[in-house]
Short mmCIF file of C-alpha atoms in Angstrom, two decimals:
data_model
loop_
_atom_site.label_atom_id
_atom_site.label_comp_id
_atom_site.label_asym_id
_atom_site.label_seq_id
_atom_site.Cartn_x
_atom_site.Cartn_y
_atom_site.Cartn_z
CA UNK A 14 25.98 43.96 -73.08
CA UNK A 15 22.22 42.94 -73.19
CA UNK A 16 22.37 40.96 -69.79
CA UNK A 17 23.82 44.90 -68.18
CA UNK A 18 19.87 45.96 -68.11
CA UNK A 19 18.67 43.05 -66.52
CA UNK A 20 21.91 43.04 -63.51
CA UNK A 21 20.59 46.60 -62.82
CA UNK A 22 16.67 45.39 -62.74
CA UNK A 23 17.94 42.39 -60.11
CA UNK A 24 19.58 45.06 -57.96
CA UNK A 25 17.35 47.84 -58.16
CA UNK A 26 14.48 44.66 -57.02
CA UNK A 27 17.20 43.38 -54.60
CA UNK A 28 17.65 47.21 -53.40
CA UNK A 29 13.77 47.65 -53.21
CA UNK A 30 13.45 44.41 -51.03
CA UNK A 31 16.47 45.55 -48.41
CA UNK A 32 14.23 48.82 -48.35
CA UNK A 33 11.22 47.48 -47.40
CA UNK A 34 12.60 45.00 -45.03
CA UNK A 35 14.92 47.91 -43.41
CA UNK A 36 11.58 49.77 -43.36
CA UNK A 37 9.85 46.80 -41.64
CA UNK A 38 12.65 46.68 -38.97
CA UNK A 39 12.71 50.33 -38.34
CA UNK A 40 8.69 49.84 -37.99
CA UNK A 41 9.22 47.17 -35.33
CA UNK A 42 11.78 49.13 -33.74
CA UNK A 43 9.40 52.31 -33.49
CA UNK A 44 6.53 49.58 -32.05
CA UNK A 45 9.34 48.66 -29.29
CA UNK A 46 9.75 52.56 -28.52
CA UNK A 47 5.68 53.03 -28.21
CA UNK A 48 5.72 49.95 -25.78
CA UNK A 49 8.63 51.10 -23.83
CA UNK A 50 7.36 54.61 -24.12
CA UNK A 51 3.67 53.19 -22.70
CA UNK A 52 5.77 51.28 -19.70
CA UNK A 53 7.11 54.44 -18.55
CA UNK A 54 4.13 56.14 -18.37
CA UNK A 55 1.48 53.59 -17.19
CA UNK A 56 4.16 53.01 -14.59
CA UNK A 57 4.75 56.44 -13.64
CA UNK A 58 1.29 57.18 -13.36
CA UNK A 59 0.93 54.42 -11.15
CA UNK A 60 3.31 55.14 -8.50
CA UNK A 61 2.38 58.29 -8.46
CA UNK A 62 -1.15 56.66 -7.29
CA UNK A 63 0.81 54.06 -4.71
CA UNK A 64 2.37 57.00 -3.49
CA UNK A 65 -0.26 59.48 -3.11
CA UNK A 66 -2.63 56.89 -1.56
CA UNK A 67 0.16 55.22 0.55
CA UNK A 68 0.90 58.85 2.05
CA UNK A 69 -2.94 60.06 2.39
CA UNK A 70 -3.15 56.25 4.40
CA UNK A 71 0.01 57.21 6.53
CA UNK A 72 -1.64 60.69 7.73
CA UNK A 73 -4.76 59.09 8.19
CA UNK A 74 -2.92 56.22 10.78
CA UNK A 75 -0.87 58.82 12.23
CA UNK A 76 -3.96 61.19 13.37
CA UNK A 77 -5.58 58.29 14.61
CA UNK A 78 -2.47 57.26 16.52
CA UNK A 79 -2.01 60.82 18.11
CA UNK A 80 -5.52 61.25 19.04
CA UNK A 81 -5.55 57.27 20.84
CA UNK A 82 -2.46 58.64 22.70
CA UNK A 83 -3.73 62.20 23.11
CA UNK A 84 -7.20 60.15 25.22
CA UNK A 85 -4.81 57.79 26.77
CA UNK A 86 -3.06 60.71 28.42
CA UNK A 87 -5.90 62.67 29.23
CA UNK A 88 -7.56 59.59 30.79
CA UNK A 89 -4.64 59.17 33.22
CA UNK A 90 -4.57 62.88 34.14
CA UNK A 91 -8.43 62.68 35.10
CA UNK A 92 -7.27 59.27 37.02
CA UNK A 93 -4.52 61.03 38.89
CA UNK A 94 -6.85 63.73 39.74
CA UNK A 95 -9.43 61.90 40.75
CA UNK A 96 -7.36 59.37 43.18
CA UNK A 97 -5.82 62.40 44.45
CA UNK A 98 -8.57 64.85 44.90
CA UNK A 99 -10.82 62.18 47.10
CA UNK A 100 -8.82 62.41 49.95
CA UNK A 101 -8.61 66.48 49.90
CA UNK A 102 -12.55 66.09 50.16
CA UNK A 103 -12.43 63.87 52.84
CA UNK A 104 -9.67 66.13 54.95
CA UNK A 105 -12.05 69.06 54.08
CA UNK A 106 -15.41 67.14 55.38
CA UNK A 107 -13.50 66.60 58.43
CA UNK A 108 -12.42 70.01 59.12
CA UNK A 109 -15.76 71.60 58.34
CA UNK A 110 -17.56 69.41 60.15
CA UNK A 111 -15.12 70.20 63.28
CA UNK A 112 -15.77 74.27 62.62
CA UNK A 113 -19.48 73.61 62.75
CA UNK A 114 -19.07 72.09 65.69
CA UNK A 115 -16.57 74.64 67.70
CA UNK A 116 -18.86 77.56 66.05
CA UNK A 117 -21.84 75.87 68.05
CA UNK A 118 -19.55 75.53 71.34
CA UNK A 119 -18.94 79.30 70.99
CA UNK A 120 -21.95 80.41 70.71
CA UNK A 121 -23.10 77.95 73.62
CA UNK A 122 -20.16 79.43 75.77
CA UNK A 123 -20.61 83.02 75.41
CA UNK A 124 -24.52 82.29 76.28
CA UNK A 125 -23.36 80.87 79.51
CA UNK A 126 -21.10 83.53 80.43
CA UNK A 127 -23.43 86.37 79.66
CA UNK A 128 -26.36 84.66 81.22
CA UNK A 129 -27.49 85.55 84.84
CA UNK A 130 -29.30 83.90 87.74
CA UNK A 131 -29.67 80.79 89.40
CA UNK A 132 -29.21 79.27 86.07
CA UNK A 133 -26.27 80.45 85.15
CA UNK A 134 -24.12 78.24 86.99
CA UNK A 135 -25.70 75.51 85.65
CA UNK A 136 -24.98 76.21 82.25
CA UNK A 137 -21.66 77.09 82.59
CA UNK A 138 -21.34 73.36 84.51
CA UNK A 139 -22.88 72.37 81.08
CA UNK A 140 -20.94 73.86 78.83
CA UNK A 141 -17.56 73.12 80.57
CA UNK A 142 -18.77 69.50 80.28
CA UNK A 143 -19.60 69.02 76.63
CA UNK A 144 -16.20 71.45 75.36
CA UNK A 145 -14.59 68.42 77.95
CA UNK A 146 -15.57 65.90 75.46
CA UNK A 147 -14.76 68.07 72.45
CA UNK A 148 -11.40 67.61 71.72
CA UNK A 149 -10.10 71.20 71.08
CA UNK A 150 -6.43 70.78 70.61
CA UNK A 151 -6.77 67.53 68.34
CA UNK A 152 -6.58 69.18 64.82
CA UNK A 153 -6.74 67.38 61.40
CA UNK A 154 -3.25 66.51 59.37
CA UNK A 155 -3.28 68.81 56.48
CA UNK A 156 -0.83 67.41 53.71
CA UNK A 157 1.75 70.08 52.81
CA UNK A 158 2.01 71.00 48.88
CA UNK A 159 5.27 69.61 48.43
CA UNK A 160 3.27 66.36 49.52
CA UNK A 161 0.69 65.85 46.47
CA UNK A 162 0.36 65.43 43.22
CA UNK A 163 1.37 68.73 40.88
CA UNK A 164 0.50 67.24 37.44
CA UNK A 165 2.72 68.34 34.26
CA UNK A 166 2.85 66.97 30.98
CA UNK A 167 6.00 65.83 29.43
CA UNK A 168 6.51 66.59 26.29
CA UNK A 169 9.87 64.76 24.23
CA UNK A 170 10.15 67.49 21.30
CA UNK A 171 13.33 64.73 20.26
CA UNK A 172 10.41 63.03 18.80
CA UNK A 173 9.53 64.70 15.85
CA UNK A 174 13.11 64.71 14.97
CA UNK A 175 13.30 61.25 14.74
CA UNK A 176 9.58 60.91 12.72
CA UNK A 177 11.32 63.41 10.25
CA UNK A 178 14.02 61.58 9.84
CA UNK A 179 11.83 58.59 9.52
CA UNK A 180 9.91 60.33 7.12
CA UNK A 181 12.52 61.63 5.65
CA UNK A 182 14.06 58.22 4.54
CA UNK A 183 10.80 56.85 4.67
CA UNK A 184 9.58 55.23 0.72
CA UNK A 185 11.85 55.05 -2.35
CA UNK A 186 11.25 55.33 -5.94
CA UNK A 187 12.68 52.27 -7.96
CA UNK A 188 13.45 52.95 -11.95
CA UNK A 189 13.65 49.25 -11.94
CA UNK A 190 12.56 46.14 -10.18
CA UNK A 191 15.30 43.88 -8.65
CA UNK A 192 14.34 40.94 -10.23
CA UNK A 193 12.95 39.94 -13.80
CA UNK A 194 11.72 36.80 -14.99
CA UNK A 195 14.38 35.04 -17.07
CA UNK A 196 12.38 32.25 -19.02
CA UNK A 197 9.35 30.45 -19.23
CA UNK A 198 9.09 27.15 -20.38
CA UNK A 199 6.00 25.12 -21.33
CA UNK A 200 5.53 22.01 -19.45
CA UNK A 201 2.27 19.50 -20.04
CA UNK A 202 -0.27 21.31 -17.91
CA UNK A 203 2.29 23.70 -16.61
CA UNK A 204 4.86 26.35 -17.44
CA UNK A 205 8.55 26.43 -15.40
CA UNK A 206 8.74 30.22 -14.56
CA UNK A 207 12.73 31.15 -13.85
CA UNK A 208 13.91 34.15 -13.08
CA UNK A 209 17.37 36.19 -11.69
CA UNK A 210 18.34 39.20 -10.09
CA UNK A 211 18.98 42.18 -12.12
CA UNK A 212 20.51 44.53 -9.48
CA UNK A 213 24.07 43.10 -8.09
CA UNK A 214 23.73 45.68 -5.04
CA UNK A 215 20.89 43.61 -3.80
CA UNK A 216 20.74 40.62 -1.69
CA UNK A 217 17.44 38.83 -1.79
CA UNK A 218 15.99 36.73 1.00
CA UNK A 219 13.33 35.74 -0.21
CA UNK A 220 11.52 35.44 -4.00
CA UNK A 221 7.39 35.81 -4.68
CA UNK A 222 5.87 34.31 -7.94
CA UNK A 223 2.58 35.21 -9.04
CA UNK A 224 0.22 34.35 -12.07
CA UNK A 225 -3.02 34.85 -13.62
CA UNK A 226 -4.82 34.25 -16.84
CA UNK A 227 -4.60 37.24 -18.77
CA UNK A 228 -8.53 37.58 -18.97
CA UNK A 229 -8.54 38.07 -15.13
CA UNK A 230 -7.55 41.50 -12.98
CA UNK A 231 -6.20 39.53 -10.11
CA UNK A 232 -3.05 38.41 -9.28
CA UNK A 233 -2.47 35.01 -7.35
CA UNK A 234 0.70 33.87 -4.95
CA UNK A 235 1.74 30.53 -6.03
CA UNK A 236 5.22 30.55 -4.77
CA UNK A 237 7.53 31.89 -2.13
CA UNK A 238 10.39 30.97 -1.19
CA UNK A 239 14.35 31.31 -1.96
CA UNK A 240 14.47 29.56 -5.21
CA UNK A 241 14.61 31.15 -8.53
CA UNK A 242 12.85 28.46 -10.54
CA UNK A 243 9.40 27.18 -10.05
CA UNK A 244 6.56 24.86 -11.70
CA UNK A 245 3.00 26.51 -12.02
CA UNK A 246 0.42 23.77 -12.58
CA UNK A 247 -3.00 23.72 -13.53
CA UNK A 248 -2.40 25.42 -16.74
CA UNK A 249 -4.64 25.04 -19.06
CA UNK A 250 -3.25 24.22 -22.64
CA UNK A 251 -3.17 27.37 -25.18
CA UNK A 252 -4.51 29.79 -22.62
CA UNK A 253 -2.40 33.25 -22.39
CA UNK A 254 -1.00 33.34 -18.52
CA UNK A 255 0.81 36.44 -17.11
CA UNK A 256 3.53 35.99 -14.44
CA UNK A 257 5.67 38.14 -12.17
CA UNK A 258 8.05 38.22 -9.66
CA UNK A 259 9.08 40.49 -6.58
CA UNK A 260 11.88 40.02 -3.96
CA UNK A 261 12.44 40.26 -0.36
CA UNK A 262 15.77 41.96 0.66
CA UNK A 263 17.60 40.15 3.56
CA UNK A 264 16.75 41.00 6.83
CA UNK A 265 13.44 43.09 5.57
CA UNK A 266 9.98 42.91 5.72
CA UNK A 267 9.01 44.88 2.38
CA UNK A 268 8.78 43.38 -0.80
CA UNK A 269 10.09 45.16 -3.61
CA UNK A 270 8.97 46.60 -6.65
CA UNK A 271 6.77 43.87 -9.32
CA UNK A 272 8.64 42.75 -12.55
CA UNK A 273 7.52 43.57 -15.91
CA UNK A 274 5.05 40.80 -16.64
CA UNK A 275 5.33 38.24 -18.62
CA UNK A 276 3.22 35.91 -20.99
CA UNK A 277 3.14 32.42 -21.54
CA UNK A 278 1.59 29.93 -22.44
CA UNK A 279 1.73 25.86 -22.82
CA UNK A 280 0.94 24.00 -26.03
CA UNK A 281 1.33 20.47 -24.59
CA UNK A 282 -1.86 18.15 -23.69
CA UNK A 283 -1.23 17.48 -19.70
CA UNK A 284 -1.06 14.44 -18.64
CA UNK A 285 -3.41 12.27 -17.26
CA UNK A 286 -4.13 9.02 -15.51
CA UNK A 287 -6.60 6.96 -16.45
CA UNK A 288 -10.18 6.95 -14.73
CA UNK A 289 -11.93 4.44 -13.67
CA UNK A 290 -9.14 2.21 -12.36
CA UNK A 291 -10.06 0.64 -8.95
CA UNK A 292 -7.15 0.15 -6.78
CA UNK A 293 -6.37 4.47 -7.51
CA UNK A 294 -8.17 7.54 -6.95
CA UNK A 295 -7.12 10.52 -8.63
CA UNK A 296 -7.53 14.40 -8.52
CA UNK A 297 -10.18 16.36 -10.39
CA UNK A 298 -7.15 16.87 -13.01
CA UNK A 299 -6.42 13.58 -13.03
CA UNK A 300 -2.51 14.35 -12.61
CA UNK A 301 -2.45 13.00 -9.03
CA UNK A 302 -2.91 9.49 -8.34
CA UNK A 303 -3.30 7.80 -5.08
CA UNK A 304 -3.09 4.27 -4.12
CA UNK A 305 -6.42 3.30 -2.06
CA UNK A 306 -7.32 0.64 -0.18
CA UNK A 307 -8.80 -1.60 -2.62
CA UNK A 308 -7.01 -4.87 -3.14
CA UNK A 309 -7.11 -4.45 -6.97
CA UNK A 310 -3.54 -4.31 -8.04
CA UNK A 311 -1.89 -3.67 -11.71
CA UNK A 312 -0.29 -0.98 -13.79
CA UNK A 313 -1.94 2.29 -13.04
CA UNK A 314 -1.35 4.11 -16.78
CA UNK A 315 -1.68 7.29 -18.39
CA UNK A 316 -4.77 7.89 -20.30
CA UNK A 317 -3.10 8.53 -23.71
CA UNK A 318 0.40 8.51 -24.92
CA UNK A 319 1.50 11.96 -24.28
CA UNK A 320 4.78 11.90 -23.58
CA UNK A 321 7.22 12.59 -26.76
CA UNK A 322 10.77 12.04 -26.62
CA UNK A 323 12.60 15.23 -26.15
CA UNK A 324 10.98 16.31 -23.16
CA UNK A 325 11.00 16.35 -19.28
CA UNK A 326 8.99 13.71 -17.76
CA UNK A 327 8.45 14.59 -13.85
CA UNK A 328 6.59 12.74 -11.59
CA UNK A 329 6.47 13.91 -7.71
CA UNK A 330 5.16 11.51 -4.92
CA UNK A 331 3.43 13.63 -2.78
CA UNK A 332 3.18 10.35 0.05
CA UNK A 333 4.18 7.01 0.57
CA UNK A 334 2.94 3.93 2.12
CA UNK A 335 4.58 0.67 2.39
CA UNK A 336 7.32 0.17 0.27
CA UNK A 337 7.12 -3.09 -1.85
CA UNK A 338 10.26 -4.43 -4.30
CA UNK A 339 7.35 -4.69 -7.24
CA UNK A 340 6.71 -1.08 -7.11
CA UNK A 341 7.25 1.00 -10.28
CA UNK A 342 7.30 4.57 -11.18
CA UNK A 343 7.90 4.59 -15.35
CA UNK A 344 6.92 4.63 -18.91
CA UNK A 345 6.46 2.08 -21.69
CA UNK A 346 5.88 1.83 -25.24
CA UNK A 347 2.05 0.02 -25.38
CA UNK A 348 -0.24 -0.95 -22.53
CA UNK A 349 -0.26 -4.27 -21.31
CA UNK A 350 -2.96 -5.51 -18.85
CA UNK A 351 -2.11 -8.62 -16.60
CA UNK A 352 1.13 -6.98 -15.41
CA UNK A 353 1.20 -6.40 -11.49
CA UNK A 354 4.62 -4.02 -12.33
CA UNK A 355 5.97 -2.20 -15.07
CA UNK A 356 8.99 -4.38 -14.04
CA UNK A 357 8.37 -6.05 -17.33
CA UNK A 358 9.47 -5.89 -21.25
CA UNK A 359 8.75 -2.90 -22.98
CA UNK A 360 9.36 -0.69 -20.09
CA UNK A 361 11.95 1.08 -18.04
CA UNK A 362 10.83 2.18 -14.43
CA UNK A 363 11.97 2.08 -11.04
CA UNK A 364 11.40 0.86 -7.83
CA UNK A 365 10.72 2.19 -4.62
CA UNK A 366 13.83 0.69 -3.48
CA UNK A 367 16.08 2.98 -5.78
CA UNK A 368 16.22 -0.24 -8.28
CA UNK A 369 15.99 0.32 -11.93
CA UNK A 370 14.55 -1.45 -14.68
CA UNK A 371 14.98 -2.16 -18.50
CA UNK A 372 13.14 -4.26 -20.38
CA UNK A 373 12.33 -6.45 -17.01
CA UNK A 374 15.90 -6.42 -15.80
CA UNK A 375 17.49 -5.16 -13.06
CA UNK A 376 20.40 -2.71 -13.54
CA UNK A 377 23.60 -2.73 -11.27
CA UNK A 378 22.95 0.95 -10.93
CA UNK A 379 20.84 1.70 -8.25
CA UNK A 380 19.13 5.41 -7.32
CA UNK A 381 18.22 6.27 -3.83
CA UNK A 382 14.92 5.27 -1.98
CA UNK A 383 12.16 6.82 -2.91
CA UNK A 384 10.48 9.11 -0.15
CA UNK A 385 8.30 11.69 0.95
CA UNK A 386 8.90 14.53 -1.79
CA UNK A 387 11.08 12.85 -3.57
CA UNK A 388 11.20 13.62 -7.73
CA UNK A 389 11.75 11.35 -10.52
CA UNK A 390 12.47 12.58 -14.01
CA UNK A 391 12.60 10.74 -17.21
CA UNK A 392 14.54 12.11 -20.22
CA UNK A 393 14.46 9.87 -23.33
CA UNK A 394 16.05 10.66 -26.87
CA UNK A 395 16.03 8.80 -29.79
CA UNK A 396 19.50 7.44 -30.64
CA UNK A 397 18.64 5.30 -33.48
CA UNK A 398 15.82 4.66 -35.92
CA UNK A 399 15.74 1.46 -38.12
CA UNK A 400 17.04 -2.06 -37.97
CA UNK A 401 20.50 -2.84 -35.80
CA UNK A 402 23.01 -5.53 -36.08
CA UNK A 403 22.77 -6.38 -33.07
CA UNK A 404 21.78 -9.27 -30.87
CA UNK A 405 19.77 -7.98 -28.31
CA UNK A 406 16.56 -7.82 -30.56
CA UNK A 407 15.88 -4.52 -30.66
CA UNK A 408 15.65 -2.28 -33.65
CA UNK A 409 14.47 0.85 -31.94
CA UNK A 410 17.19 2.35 -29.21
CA UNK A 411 16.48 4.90 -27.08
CA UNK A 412 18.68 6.99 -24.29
CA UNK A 413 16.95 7.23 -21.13
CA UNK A 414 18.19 9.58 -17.93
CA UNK A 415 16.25 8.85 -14.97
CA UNK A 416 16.85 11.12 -11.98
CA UNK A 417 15.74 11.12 -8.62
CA UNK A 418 17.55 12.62 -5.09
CA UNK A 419 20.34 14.13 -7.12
CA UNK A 420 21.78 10.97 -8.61
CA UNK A 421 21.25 9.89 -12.23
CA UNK A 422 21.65 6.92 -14.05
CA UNK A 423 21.95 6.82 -18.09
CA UNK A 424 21.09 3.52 -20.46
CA UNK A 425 20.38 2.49 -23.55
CA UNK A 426 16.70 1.07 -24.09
CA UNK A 427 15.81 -1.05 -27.14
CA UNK A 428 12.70 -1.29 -28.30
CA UNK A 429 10.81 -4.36 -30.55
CA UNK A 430 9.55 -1.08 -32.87
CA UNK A 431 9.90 2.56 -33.31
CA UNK A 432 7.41 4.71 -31.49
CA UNK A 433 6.57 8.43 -31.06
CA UNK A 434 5.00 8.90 -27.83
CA UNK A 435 4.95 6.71 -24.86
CA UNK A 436 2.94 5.55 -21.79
CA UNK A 437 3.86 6.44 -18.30
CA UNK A 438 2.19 4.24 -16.08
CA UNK A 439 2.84 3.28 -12.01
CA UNK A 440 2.22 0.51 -9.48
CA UNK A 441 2.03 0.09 -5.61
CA UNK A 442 1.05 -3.13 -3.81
CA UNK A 443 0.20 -0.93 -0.45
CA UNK A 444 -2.41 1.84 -0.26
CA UNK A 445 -0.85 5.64 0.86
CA UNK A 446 1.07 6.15 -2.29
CA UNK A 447 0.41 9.55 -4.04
CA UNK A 448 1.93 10.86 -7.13
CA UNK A 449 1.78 13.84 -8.99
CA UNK A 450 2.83 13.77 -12.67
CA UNK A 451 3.85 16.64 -15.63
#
């Protein structure tokens, strides 16, 4: 009977904590309504913006448009008038100049009729001589009316039927983008950014990524195209990023509405190569190495140990040059100077060729060449930790995936001891070799 009290004490206290965590859920909830409640507004407001200043645009264009066609019509009336109107003047030169001259031959003729005396005669021979060389029955062509130009204007009023009906259908208010970014995934100096369509009804064409760091207004294009997955690089580790996506529908030229944006971010140190090696130059980021001229040869490595079992090693060679059987593209437990190749123990890379290799040795399994734009992945897990009873002298085994041109090939790696982290490192007897690695 005296443990009854304390029962009810542990469930009112059990009853008090459900409360305050119910409360603390209902709080969050009521956050999520205030942020959807803000998206609907900041979003309404602005389209309303878009819209207003995408119409007050659209009149502006138009009235510019009308008035360049309202000159360019009025420009070839005065040009029909004017091409047109030059030979009237010229007829009416003609014809004047020809009433001048019979007014003048009348006037001489009636003198010579009504004059008397010994003269007379005379003048009359005169007169009857110069109206012989004025040719009184030759009279200018005057063109009839039917014959030149009667200028109209004609007018299509079919027109602004069809600009209403463009107008009409023209714009469209969206209650949600097409598209929304699915996932983003932190990558060493990089974040994969994947996304999907949302609305079944439409077919996209095309896809357009864009990022900035949250501290900046502007928004950058780093990818278009018809994938839904892409790699932004240059990320700089624990820095806020903002990403969003639009579409393209198929067969038009608008883009449509932005996704909500999305933040992310990438804990993981990127990778480097190491400076200062003289057969390779690298990128101010020191994730792209290329193979120069120099005739120094060796293991190109990374500058630290950074990649962890677990995760996605890519490397992407952005050219070639001479393919050589001693190439390698891989990682390795320590760093071992003298090697021309990580083609050696402790390591797992491969070739150029497609060849793989563990520990030194060649696999049967072979990948495809590798070529311009071709990408190599490592995956390695830890399969077992401690000693083995085994033969092959190993007490650290690892399972490595390397992938490259859609093939794979899977293997066991044992290791002399158990590390965390491990060395990627590469090699290339000829100069033209560039590869990018995260």
């Amino acid at each position: 009977m005296e443990l009854e009290p304390e029962r009810l004490l542990q469930e009112a206290r059990e009853n008090v904590e459900a409360a305050q965590s119910y409360r603390r859920e209902l709080g969050q909830r009521l956050q999520g309504l205030q942020e959807a409640r803000r998206q609907i507004k900041e979003s309404a407001s602005q389209t309303r913006d878009v819209l207003k200043q995408h119409f007050n645009d659209l009149k502006g264009t138009l009235g510019k448009l009308l008035d360049e066609r309202l000159v360019t019509l009025l420009q070839e009336v005065d040009t029909i008038e004017q091409e047109t109107i030059k030979p009237l003047d010229d007829c009416q030169k003609l014809i004047e100049h020809g009433v001048h001259a019979a007014e003048d031959l009348v006037q001489e003729g009636e003198v010579a009729i009504l004059g008397g005396g010994g003269e007379q005669n005379e003048k009359l021979w005169n007169f009857t001589k110069k109206a012989s060389h004025i040719q009184l029955d030759s009279l200018p062509e005057v063109p009839l009316l039917v014959d030149v130009p009667c200028l109209s204007a004609q007018l299509d009023d079919s027109i602004l039927n069809i600009v209403k009906d463009h107008i009409f259908k023209h714009g469209t208010v969206a209650s949600r983008p097409p598209v929304q970014i699915e996932e983003l995934i932190e990558k060493p100096g990089g974040i994969i950014v994947r996304w999907c369509k949302v609305d079944d009804d439409f077919i996209a064409q095309d896809y357009r990524l864009q990022f900035r760091k949250c501290t900046s207004n502007h928004f950058e294009d780093v990818y278009v195209g018809s994938e839904t997955e892409f790699i932004v690089l240059h990320i700089d580790p624990n820095v806020d990023y903002q990403f969003r996506v639009c579409a393209r529908g198929d067969g038009r030229q608008e883009w449509s509405p932005w996704s909500v944006p999305q933040m992310g971010h990438s804990t993981l140190v990127p990778h480097e190569w190491t400076a200062g090696f003289e057969g390779y130059s690298l990128s101010s980021r020191r994730n792209i190495a290329l193979r120069n001229d120099s005739e120094s040869s060796g293991v190109l490595y990374s500058s630290a140990p950074t990649y962890f079992c677990g995760q996605t090693l890519t490397f992407r060679v952005e050219t070639v040059g001479q393919p050589d059987r001693r190439d390698s593209i891989g990682v390795c437990a320590e760093k071992q100077n003298g090697y021309d190749s990580l083609q050696r123990d402790q390591a797992v890379c491969i070739s150029t060729n497609g060849a793989v290799f563990v520990n030194g040795k060649e696999m049967t399994n072979q990948l495809p060449a590798v070529t311009s734009g071709s990408t190599v992945t490592f995956d390695v897990e830890a399969v077992t930790l401690g000693s083995t009873n085994n033969n092959e002298g190993g007490n650290f085994k690892l399972r490595v995936t390397i992938s490259s041109n859609n093939r794979e090939v899977v293997f066991d790696w044992l290791l002399d001891q158990s590390c965390g982290s491990l060395y990627f490192g590469c090699s290339f007897c000829y100069p033209g070799w560039k590869v990018l690695v995260f």
